[in-house]
Coordinates of C-alpha atoms in Angstrom, one line a residue:
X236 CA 25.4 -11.1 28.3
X237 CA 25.7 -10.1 24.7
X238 CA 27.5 -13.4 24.4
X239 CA 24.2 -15.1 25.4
X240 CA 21.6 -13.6 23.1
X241 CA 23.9 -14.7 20.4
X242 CA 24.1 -18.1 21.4
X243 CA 20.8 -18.4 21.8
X244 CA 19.7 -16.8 18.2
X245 CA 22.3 -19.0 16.9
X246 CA 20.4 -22.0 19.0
X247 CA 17.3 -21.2 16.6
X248 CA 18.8 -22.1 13.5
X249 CA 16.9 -25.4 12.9
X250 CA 13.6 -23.6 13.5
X251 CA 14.5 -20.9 11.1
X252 CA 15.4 -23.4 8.8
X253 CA 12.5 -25.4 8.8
X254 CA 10.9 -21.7 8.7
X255 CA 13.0 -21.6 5.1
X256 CA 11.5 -25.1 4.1
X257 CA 8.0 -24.8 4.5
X258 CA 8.7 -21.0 2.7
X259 CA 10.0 -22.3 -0.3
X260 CA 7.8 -25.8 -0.2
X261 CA 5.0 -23.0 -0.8
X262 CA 6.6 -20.7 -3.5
X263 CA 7.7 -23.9 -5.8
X264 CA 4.9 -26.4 -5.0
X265 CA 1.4 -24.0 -5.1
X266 CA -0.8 -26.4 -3.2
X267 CA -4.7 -26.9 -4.6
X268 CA -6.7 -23.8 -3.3
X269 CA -10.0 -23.8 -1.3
X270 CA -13.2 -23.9 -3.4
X271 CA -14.9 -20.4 -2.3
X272 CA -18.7 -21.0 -1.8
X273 CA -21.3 -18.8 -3.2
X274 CA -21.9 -16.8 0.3
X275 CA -23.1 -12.9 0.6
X276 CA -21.0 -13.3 3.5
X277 CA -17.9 -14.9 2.2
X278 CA -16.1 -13.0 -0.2
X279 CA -14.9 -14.8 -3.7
X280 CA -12.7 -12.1 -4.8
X281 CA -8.6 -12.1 -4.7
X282 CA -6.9 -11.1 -2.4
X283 CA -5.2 -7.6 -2.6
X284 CA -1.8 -6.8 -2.1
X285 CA -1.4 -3.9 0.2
X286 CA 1.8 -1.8 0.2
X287 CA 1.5 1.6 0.4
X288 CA -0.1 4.2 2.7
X289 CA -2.8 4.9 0.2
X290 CA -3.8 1.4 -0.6
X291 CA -4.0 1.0 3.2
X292 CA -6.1 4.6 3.4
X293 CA -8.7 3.5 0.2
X294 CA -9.3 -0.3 2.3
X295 CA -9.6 1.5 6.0
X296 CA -12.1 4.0 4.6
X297 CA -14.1 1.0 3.0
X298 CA -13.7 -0.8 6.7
X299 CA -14.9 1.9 8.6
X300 CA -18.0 2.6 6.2
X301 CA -19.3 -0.9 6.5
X302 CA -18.6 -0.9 10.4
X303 CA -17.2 -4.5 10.7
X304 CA -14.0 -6.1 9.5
X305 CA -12.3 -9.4 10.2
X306 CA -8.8 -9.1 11.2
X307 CA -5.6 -11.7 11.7
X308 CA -2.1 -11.3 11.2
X309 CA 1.0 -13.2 10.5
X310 CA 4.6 -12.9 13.1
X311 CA 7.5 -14.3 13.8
X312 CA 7.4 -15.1 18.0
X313 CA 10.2 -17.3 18.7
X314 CA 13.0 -14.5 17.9
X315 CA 12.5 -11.1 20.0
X316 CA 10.6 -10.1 23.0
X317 CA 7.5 -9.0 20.8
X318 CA 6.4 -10.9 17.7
X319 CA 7.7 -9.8 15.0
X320 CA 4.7 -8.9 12.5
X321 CA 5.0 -9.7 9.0
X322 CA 1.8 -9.7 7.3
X323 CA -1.4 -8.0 8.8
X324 CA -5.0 -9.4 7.0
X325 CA -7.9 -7.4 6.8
X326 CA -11.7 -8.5 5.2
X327 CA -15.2 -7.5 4.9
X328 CA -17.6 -9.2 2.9
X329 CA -16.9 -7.2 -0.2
X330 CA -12.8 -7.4 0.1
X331 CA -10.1 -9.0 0.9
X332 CA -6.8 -7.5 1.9
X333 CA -3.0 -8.7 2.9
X334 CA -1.1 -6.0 3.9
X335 CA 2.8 -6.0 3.5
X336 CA 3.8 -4.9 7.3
X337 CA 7.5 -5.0 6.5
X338 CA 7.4 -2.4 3.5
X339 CA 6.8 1.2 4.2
X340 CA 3.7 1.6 5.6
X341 CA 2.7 3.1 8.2
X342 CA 0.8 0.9 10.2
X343 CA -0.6 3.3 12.7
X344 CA -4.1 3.6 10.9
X345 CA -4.8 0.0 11.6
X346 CA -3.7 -0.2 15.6
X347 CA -6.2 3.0 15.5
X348 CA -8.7 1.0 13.8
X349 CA -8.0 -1.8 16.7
X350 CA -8.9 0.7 19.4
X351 CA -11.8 2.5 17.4
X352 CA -15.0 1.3 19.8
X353 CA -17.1 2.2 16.0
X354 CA -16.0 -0.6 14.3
X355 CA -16.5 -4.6 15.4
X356 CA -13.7 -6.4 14.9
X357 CA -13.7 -10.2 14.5
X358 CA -10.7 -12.4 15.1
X359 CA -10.1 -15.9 16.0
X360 CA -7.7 -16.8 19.2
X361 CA -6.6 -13.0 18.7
X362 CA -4.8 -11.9 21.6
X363 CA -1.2 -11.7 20.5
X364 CA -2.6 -10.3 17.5
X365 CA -4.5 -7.5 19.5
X366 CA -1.0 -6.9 21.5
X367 CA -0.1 -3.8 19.1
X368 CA -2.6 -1.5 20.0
X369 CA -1.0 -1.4 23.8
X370 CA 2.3 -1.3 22.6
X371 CA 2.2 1.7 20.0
X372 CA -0.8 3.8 21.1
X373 CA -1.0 3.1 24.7
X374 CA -4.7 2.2 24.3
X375 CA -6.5 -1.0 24.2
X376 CA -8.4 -2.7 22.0
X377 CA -12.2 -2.5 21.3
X378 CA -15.3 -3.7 20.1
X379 CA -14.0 -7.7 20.1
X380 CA -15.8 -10.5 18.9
X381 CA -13.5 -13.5 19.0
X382 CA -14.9 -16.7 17.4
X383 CA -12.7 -19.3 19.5
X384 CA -14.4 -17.9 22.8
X385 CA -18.0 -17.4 20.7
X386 CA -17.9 -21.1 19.9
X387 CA -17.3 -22.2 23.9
X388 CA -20.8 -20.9 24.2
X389 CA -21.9 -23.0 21.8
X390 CA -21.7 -26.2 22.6
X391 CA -18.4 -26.6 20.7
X392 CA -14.7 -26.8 22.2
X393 CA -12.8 -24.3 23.2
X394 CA -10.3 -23.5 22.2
X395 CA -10.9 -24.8 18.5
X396 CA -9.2 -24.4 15.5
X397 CA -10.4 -22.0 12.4
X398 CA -10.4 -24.9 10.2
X399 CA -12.3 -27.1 12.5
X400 CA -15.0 -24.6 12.8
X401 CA -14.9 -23.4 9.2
X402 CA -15.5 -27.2 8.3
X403 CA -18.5 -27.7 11.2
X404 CA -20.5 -24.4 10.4
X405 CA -20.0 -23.9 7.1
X406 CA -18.9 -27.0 5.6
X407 CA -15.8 -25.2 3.9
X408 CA -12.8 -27.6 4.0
X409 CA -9.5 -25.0 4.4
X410 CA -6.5 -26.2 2.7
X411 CA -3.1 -26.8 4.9
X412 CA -1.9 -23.7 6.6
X413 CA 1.1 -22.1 6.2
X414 CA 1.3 -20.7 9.9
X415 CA 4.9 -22.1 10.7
X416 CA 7.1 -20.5 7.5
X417 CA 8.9 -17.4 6.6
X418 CA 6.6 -14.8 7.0
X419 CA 9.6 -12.8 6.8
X420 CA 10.7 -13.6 3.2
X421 CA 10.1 -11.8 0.3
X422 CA 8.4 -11.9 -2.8
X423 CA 5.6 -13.6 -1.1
X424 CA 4.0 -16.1 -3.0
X425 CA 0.7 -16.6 -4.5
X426 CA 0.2 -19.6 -1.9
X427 CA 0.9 -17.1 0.9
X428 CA -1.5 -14.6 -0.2
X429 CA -4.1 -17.1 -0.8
X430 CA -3.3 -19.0 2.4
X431 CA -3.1 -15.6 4.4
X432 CA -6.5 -14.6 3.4
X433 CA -8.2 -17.4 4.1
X434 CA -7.7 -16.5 7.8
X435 CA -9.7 -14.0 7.6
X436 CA -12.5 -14.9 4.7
X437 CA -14.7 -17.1 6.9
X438 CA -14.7 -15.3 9.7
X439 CA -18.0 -12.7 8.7
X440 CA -19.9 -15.6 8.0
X441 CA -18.2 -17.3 11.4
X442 CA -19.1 -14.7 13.3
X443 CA -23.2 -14.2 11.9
X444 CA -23.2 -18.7 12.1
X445 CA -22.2 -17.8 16.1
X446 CA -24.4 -15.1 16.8
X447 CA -27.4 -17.2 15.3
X448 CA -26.3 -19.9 18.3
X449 CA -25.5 -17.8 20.8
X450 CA -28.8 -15.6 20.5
X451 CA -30.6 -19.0 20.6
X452 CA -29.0 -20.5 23.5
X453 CA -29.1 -17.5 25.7
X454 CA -25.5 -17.0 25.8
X455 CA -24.7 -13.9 23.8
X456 CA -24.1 -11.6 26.4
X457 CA -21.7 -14.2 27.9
X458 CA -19.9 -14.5 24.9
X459 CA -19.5 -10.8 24.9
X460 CA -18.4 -10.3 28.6
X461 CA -15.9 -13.0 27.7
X462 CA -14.6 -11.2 25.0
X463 CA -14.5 -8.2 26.7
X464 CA -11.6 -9.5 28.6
X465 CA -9.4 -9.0 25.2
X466 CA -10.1 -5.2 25.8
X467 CA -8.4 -5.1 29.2
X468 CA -5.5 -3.3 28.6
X469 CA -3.8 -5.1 31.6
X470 CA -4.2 -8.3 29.5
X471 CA -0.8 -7.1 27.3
X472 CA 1.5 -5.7 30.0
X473 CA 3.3 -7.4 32.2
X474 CA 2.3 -8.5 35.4
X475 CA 4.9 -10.8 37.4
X476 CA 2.1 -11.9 39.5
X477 CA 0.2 -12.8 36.6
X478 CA 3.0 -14.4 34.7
X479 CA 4.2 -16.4 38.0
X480 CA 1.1 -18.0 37.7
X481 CA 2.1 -19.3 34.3
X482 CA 5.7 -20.7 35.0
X483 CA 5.5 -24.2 34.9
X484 CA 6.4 -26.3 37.2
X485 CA 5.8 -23.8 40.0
X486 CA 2.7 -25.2 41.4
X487 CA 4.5 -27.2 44.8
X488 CA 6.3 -23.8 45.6
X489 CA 5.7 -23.0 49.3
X490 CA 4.5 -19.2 49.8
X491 CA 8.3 -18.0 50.3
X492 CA 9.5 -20.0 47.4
X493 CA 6.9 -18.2 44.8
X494 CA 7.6 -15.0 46.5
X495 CA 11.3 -15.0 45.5
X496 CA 9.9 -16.8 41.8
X497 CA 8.0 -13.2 41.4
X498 CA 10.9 -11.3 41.4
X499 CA 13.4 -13.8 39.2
X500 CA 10.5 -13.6 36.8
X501 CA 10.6 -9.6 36.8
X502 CA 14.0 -9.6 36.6
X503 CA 14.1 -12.3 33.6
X504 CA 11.0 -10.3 32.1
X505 CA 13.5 -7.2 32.1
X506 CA 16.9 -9.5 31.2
X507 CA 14.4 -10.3 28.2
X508 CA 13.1 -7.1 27.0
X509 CA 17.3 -6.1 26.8
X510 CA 18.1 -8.8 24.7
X511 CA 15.2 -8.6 22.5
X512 CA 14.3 -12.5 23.7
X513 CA 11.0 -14.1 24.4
X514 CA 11.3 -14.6 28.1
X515 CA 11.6 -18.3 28.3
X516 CA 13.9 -18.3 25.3
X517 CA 16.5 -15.5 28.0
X518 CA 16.1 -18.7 30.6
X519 CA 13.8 -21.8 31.0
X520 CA 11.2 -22.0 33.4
X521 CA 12.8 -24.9 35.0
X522 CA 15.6 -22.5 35.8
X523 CA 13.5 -19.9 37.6
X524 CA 11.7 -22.8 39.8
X525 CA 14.8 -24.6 40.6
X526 CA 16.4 -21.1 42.0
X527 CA 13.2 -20.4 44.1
X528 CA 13.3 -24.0 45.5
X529 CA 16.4 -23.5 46.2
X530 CA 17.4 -19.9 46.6
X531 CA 21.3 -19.0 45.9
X532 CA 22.4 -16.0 48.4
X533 CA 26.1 -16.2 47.0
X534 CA 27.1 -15.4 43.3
X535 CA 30.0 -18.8 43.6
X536 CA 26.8 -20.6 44.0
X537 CA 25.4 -20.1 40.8
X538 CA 27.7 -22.3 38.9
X539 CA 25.8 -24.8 40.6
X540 CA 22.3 -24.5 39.2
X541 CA 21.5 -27.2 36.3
X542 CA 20.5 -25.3 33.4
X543 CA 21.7 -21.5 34.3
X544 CA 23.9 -20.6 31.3
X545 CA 27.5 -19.5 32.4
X546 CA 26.4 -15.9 30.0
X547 CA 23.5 -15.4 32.6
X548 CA 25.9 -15.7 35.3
X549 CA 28.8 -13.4 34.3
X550 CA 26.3 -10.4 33.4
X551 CA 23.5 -11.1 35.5
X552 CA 24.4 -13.3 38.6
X553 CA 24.3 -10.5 40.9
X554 CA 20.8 -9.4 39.9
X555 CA 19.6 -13.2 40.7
X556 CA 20.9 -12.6 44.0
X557 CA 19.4 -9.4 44.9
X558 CA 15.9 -10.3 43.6
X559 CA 16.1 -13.6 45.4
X560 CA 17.2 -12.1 48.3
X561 CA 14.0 -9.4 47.7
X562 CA 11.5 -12.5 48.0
X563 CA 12.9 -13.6 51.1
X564 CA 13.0 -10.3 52.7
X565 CA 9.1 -10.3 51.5
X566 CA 6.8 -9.9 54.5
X567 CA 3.7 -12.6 53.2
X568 CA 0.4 -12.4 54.4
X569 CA -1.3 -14.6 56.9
X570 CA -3.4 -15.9 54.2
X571 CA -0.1 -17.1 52.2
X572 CA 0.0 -20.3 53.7
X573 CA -3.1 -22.2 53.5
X574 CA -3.3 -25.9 55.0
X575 CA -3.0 -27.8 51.9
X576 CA -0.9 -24.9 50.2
X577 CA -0.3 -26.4 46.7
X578 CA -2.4 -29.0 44.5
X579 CA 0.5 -30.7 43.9
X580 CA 0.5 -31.8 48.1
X581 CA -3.0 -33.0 47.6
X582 CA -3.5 -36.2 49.8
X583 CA -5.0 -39.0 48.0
X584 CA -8.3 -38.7 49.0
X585 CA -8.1 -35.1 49.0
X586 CA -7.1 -35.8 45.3
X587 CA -10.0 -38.4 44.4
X588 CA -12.4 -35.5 46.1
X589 CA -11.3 -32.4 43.6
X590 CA -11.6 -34.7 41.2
X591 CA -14.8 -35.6 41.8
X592 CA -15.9 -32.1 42.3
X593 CA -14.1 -31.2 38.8
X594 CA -15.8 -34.2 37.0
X595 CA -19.9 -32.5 38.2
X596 CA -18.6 -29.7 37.4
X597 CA -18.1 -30.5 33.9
X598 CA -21.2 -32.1 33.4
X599 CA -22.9 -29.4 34.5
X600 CA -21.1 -26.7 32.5
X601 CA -21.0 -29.0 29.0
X602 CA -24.7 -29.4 29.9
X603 CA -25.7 -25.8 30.0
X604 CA -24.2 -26.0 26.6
X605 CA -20.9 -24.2 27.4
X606 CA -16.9 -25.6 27.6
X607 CA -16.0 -26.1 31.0
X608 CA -12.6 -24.8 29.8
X609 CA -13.9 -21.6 29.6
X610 CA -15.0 -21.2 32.8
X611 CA -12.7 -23.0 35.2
X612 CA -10.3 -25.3 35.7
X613 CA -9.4 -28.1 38.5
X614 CA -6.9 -25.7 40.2
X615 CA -10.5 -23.6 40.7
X616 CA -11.6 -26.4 42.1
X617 CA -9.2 -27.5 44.0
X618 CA -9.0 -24.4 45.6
X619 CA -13.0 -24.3 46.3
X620 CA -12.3 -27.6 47.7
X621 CA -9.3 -26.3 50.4
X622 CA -11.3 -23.0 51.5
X623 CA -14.4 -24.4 51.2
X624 CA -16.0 -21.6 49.2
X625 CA -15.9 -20.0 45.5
X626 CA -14.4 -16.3 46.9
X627 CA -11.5 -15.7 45.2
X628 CA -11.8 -17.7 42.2
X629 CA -13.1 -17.0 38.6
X630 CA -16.4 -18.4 39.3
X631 CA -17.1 -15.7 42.0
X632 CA -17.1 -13.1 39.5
X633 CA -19.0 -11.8 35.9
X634 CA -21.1 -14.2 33.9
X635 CA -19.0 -17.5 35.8
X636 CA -21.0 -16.5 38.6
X637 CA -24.3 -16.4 36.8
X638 CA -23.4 -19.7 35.3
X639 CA -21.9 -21.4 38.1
X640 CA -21.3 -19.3 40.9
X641 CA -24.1 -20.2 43.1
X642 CA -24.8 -24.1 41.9
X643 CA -21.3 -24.8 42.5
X644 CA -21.2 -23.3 45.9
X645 CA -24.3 -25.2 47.0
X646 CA -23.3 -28.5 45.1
X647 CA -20.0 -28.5 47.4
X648 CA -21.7 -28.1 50.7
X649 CA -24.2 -30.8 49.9
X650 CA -27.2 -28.7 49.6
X651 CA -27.9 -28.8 45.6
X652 CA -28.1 -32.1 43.8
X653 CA -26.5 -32.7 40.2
X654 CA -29.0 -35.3 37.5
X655 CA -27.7 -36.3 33.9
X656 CA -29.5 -37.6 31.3
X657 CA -28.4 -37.9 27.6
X658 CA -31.2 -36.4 25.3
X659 CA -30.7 -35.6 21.6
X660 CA -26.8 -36.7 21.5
X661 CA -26.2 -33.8 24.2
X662 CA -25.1 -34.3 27.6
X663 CA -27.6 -31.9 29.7
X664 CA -27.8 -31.5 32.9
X665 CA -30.9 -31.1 35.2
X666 CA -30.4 -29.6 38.9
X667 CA -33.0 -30.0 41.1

């Protein structure tokens, strides 16, 4: 098995070279910066380098005096189990702070910081980001404003990128990122510093822009319910029920089949964390759906599965047997097998109806002036469609239910109609 992490590490040299590339692209070639608007919120100052423990003392005591702080950070994903952090960026609206995390520092403070309910922190699509404050402290995050999930609630997309919404609420056009480079390498350059802290510069005046809308459209307390959900320390362990539900391809699995895919995808979680892999780097998805489809009760039989590396089989064959033989031993509920039991056996009408259902669905949601993406999606549906009612779904539960809950419910069993009407380049919706 040692044999296989090595292959595979060796199997990412392109990436890392492209990594090197865009690195030294950035270092010889120091791209035209961003023109910093005259903002109280935005601050025009340089960015500080931070690299010792009492640099990183002098900014938290700043951060925790004004009470708010945006935070971001820079990793390396693709080559270990957890990201590998390389720069951590910290701003208010008076500074603006990079902080070396692969120097020695001790980075405690700031995972504390994370999990200190005192302080409002303000990222943007920040859940790996927030994954730290699990890991080291064993406590999750709080006080979360996230301005990806703010902007859903606003009539904007989600999700969005930080330029994209820089550029539409404050008309500040962000220069090229440099998110896929060597974080790794050092010196880093002037372009990576600058680049780096722009992540985080915007995001004060981001997050007052979003708090103007959301107060105005009602939807604040959404937002925050929403974001709440980044606090949850569940959200950053493992759960192979949880992470089942993300293996592609596994959506035509009968109940036994995904019964057996929950353990291979413990086991492959653990075979993982050993080799210091990302999970789908250790084995493809493809892999773990094809040996649930298909389950393998003898180790000869393994050499027959496309895609299952021979490394796998020599240190871990006998594993893939006993956790597939666990699924099948599995007693499933009675509710396990459903009549339709996946989307993907969806007759054709049955298809043309959930899609249907999806498309008022969406009007209705982007009418109330929030992304339908944030709400549900047309696996929701689909399964409102099969049982006939919302239980059991997202919409059944927090602000979904306030939103949607009771209109979809009724819209499905014919009792609640759905009007449109386009009125000041909006798409609103009027149920009555």
């Amino acid at each position: 098995m040692t044999d296989h992490g090595a292959q595979v590490r060796q199997g990412q040299g392109g990436r890392s070279r492209r990594r090197q590339r865009n690195h030294d692209d950035a270092v010889l070639d120091l791209p035209a910066r961003t023109t910093v608007p005259e903002h109280p919120l935005i601050p025009a100052v340089e960015p500080e380098l931070i690299v010792t423990d009492e640099a990183l003392a002098d900014l938290l005591a700043h951060i925790y005096e004004k009470g708010v702080v945006a935070y971001d950070t820079e990793f390396i994903g693709e080559l270990s189990y957890y990201p590998r952090f390389c720069v951590i960026q910290l701003a208010t609206t008076d500074r603006l702070a990079v902080v070396d995390a692969m120097v020695d520092v001790d980075l405690t403070p700031v995972w504390r910081l994370l999990a200190d309910a005192s302080v409002c922190k303000i990222v943007h699509a920040g859940s790996q980001d927030l994954e730290p404050v699990v890991r080291f402290l064993d406590e999750p995050p709080a006080n979360i404003l996230d301005t990806q999930i703010a902007a859903g609630f606003c009539r904007l997309p989600y999700p969005v990128a930080l330029s994209k919404l820089v550029s539409d609420l404050l008309d500040v056009k962000l220069g090229k990122g440099l998110t896929f480079t060597s974080w790794d390498e050092r010196p880093l350059s002037a372009a990576h510093l600058h680049y780096a802290a722009d992540d985080v510069r915007y995001l004060p005046a981001l997050h007052a822009a979003l708090l103007e809308k959301l107060e105005t459209a009602g939807h604040l307390d959404w937002a925050k319910q929403e974001c709440e959900t980044l606090c949850e320390k569940s959200a950053y362990q493992f759960d192979p029920q949880v992470q089942t539900q993300r293996v592609r391809g596994s959506g035509g699995l009968t109940a036994r089949q995904r019964a057996i895919l929950v353990e291979l995808v413990a086991w492959r979680d653990q075979g993982a964390r050993d080799h210091d892999l990302p999970p789908r780097t250790f084995l493809k998805d493809e892999v773990l759906v094809e040996l649930s489809r298909k389950p393998v009760k003898k180790l000869d039989q393994l050499d027959r599965v496309r895609g299952l590396p021979r490394p796998v089989i020599a240190g871990s064959g006998r594993q893939i047997i006993e956790a597939t033989q666990r699924g099948r031993e599995q007693e499933l509920p009675k509710e396990a097998a459903p009549k339709h039991e996946a989307l993907s056996d969806e007759r054709p009408r049955d298809r043309f109806a959930v899609d249907s259902l999806w498309s008022a669905v969406q009007g209705y949601c982007q009418g109330q002036g929030v992304d339908p993406s944030l709400v549900a999606n047309r696996r929701d549906i689909g399964r409102v469609y099969q049982s006939g009612s919302i239980v059991g779904t997202r919409m059944a539960e927090s602000w979904r239910a306030e939103l949607l809950g009771a209109w979809v419910d009724a819209f499905f069993k014919g009792a609640q109609p759905l009007h449109l009407r386009w009125a000041e380049s909006d798409l609103r919706s009027n149920v009555g």
